[in-house]
Every structure is written in C-alpha cells, then in structure tokens.
Coordinates of C-alpha atoms in Angstrom, one line a residue:
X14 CA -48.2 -34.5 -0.4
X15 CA -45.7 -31.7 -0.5
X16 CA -44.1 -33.1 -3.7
X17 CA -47.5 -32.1 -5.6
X18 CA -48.3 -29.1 -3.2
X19 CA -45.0 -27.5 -3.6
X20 CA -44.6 -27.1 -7.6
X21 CA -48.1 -26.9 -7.7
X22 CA -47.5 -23.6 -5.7
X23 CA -44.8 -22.9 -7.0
X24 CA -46.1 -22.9 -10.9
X25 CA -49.8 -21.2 -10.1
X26 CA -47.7 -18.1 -8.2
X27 CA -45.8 -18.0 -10.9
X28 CA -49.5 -18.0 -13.5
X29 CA -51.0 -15.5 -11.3
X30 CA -48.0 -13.2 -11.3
X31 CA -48.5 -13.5 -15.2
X32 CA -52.0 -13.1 -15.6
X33 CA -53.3 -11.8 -12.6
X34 CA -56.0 -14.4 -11.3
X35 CA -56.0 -17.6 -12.8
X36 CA -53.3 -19.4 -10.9
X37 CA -55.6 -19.0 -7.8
X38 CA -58.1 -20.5 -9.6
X39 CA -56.1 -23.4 -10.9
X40 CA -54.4 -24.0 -7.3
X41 CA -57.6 -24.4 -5.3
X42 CA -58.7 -27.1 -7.7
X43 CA -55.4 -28.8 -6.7
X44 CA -55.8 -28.3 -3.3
X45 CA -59.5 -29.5 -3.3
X46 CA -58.0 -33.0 -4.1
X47 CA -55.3 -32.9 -1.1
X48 CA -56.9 -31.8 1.4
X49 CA -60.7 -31.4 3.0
X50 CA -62.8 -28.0 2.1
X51 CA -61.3 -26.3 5.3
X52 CA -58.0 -27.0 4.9
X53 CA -57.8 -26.5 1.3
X54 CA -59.0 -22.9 2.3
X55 CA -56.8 -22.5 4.8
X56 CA -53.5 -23.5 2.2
X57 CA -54.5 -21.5 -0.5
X58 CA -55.1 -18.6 1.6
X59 CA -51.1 -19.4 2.9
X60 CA -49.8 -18.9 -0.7
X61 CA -52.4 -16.1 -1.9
X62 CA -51.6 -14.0 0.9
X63 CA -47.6 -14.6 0.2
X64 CA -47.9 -14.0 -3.4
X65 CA -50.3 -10.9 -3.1
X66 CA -48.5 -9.8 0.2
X67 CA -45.2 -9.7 -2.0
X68 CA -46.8 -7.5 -4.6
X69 CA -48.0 -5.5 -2.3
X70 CA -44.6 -4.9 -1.0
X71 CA -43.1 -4.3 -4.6
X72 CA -45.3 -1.7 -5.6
X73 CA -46.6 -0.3 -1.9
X74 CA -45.8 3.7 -3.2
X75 CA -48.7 3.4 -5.6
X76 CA -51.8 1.6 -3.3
X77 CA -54.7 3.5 -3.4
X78 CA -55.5 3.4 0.3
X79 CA -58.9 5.0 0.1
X80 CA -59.6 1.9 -2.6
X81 CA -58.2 0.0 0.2
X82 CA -59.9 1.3 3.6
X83 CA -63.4 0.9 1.5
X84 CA -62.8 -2.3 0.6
X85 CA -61.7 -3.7 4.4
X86 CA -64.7 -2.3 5.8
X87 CA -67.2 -4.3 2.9
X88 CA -65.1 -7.6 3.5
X89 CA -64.8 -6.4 7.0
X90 CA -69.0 -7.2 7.6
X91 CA -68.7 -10.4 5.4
X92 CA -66.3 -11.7 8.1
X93 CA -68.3 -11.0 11.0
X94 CA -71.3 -12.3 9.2
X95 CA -69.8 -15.8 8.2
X96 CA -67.8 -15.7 11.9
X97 CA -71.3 -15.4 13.4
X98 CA -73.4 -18.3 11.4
X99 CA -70.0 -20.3 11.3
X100 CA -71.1 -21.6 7.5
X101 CA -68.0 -23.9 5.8
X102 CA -68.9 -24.8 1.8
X103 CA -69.0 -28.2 0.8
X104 CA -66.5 -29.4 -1.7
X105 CA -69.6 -29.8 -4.8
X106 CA -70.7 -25.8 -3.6
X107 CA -66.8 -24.7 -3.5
X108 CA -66.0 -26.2 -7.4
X109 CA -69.6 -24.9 -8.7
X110 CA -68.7 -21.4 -7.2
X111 CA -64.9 -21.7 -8.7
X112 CA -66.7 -22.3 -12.3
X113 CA -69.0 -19.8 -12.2
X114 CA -67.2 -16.5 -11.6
X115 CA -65.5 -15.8 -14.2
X116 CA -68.7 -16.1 -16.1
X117 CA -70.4 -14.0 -13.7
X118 CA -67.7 -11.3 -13.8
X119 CA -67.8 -11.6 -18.0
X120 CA -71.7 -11.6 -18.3
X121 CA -72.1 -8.2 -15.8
X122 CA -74.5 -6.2 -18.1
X123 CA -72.4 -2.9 -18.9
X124 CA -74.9 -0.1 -17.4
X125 CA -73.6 -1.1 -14.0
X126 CA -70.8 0.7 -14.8
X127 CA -68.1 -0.8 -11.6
X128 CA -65.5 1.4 -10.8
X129 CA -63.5 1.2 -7.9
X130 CA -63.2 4.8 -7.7
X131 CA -66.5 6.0 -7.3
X132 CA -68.1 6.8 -4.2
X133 CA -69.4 3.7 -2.1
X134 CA -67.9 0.8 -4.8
X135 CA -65.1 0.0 -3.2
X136 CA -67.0 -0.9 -0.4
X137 CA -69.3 -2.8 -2.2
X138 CA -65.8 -4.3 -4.1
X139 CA -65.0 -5.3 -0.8
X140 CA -68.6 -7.0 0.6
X141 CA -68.9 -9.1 -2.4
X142 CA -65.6 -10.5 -3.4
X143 CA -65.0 -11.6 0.1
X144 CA -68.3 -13.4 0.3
X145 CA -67.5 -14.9 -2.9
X146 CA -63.9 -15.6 -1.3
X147 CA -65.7 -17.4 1.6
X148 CA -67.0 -19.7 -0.7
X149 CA -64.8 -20.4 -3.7
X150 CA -61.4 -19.0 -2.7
X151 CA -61.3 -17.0 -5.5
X152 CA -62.5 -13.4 -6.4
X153 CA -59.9 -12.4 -9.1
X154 CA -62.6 -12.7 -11.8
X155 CA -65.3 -10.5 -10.3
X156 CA -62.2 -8.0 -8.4
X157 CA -60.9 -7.1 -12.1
X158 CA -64.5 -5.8 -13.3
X159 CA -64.4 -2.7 -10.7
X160 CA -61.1 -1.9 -11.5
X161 CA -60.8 -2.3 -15.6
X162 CA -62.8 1.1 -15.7
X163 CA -60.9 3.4 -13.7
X164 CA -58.6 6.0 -14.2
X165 CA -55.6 4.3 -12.2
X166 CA -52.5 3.4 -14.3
X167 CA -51.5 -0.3 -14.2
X168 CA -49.3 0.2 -11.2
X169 CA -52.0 1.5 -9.2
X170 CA -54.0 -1.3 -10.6
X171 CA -51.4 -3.9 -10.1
X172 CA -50.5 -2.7 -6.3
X173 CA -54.0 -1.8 -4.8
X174 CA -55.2 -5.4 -6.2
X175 CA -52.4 -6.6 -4.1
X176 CA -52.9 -4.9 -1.3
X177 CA -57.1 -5.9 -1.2
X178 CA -56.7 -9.5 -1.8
X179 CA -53.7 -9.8 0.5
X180 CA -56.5 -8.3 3.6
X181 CA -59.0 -10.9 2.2
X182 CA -56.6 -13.9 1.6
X183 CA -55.9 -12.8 5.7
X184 CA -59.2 -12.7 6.6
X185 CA -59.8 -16.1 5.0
X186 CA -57.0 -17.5 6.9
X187 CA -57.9 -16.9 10.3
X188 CA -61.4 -18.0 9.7
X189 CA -60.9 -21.1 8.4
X190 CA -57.7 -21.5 10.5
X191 CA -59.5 -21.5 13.4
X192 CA -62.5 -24.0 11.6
X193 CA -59.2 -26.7 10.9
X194 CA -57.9 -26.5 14.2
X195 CA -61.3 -27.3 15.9
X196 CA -61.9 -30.2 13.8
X197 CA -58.7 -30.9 12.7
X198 CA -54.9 -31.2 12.5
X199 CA -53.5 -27.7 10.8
X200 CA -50.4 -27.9 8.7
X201 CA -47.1 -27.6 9.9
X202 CA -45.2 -24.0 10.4
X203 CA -42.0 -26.2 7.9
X204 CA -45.1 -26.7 5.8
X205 CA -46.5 -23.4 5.5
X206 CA -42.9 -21.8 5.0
X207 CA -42.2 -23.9 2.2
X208 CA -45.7 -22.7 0.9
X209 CA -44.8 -18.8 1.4
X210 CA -41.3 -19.3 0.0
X211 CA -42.4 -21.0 -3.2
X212 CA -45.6 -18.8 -3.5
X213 CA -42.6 -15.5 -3.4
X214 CA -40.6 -17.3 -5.8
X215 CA -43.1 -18.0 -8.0
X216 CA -44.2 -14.4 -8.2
X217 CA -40.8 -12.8 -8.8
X218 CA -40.3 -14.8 -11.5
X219 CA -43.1 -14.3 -13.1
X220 CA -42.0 -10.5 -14.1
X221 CA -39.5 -11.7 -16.8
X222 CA -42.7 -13.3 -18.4
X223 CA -44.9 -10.5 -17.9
X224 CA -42.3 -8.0 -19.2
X225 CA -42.2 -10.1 -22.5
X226 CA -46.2 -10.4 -23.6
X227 CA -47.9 -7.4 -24.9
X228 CA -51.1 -6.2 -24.1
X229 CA -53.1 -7.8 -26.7
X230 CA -52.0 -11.4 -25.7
X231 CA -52.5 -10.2 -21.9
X232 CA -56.0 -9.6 -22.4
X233 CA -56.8 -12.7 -24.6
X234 CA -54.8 -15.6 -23.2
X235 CA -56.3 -14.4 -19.4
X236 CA -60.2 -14.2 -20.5
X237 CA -59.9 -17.9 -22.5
X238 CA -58.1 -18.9 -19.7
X239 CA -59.9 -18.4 -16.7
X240 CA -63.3 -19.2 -18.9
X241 CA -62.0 -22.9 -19.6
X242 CA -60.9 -23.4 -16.2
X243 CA -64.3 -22.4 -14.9
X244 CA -66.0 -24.7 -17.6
X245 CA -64.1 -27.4 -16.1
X246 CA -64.9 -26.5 -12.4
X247 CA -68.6 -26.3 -13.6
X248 CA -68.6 -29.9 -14.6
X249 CA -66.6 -31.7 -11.7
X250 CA -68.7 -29.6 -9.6
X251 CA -72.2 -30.6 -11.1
X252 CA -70.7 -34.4 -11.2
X253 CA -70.0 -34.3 -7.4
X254 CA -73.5 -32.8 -6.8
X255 CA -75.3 -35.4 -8.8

C-alpha cells in the first residue's frame, strides 16, 4: 500500500504546487481505490493540509486574514451541520461530485460576479467549498472562481488559498478522523509522517517548475486538465452508480 500511496503523494503535491488544484483531484481518485470513503478522506486530508499548510508558511506575510476569518466562519457552520447529521458520501456520490466541479466552477454564469473581496463572499467562499469538501475532497475548482476577480496580486492569491484550504483540509480531518476510528482502524502516525513528508517535498519542488511555465501555459494546461480529470470521475462515477 505505501509503495503506491507514497509517490502517489509524492507526484500529486508536486501537480498541485504546479497548478494549483488538480493534484488533489487526481490523489483522491487514487485514494478511493486504497482505502474505504472515510479513510480515503481522512488521507487526503493528511497530505492537503501538509502541502497547503507549507504554503501557507512560505508565503504567511501576504494572507489576507479578513479573506481568511470570513471564510472559517462559512466552513465553520458547514462543520457543525455535517457534525450534527453525521452524513459520510458513498464512494459512487464522492467520484460524481469529484467530476463535476470543475464544470460547475467553469459554467458559473458571469453576472455573479465572485470576488473574495467583497462584503459577505468570503463567507459564502467558505460555506460552499467546505460542503463541497465534505463530499468530494476537493474544492480547488470552485475556490479559484472567487478569487480570479480580485484585486490581490498572485502572492496574496497563492498564500490566502493556502491558508483557507489548509483550515478546511483540518476540518475535514477531524471529522472524518473521528468517523474512521469508530468504525475503523486509522492509519499509523509512521504512516501519516511519511504522507506529510512527501506531501512537503512534493510542494517545494514544484517551484522550479512553476518558475519555468509562463502564464499562458498556466492558464491552459490547468483548465484542460482539471476538465478531463472530472470527465473521467463523471464516468467511473455513473458506472459505480448503475
């Protein structure tokens, strides 16, 4: 098992440093074929919350922490709401909701106009990329369309995304930490080091990559990207459903 979860880790930290959200995306698919629904949560969580964490540590100086104390307080009800009705996805619900988020995100009509730095939307960031979180394990999709129209620079961007999804990759932790060791073994603390170190490694290497693609590539490689993977989660989901 750890000789697939490792590099598997290892590589999707190192995609998501790149590109921002589609490792996570990519890793919880592995993960779903490990491990059960709960677990697989509870793993990925592991290595978000080290990759993001150590982003968040990087670039701390340039956090927006209003961003940051709106969103904990959206994702901050989510939690009690899923702690209360104690709801876990099944593994058909958790691929269908991987597929369709990016698409979701892309389709948003533009008159919404999402921007993390208007009054209220952070919150609001914060409510509904947790719940989708709760669900799918990944929000990097939907997280990206408050912030592509604000004024922040890309280390704002960069460092305040950090900072959010390492409090949500936290929240989801606990949560389904405490489902897996109810009704199951958890992993081991050797385990989940060897998760956190190759999740860290992954991300600091991923820096010489990102320092090496312009813009325009950037933009393009991450939107085909993350639309193929969810195609793909789409189907396996659907088949598992039917």
């Amino acid at each position: 098992m750890l000789i697939i979860l490792l590099p598997s880790v290892l590589l999707t930290s190192l995609l998501s440093g790149v590109f921002g959200m589609a490792g996570g995306m990519l890793l919880m698919g592995m993960l779903l074929v490990l491990f059960s629904v709960e677990k697989a949560m509870f793993v990925h969580g592991v290595a978000q919350f080290a990759s993001n964490g150590w982003r968040a540590v990087l670039w701390w100086r340039y956090i927006s922490w209003r961003v940051f104390r709106g969103y904990a307080l959206g994702a901050a009800l989510v939690m009690t709401v899923a702690t209360t009705a104690q709801v876990t996805p099944s593994r058909p619900v958790v691929m269908l909701m991987l597929g369709a988020a990016p698409f979701v995100a892309f389709m948003l009509p533009s008159r919404l106009q999402l921007n993390v730095e208007r009054k209220g939307h952070p919150f609001v960031c914060g409510s509904t990329c947790m719940a989708i979180q709760m669900f799918s394990g990944v929000s990097g999709p939907l997280l990206d369309t408050f912030f592509v129209r604000s004024a922040m620079d890309r280390r704002q961007v960069v460092s305040t995304k950090a900072a959010v999804q390492t409090l949500s990759h936290a929240l989801r932790m606990a949560f389904f930490g405490w489902v897996i060791a109810v009704a199951e073994s958890p992993i081991s603390t050797s385990q989940a080091v060897l998760v956190v170190v190759c999740a860290i490694a992954g991300t600091s290497a991923s820096k010489l990559i990102l320092d090496r693609i312009t813009d325009v590539n950037f933009r393009l490689v991450t939107q085909h990207l993350v639309l193929v993977l969810g195609a793909g989660y789409c189907a396996a989901g659907g088949w598992l459903l039917f």
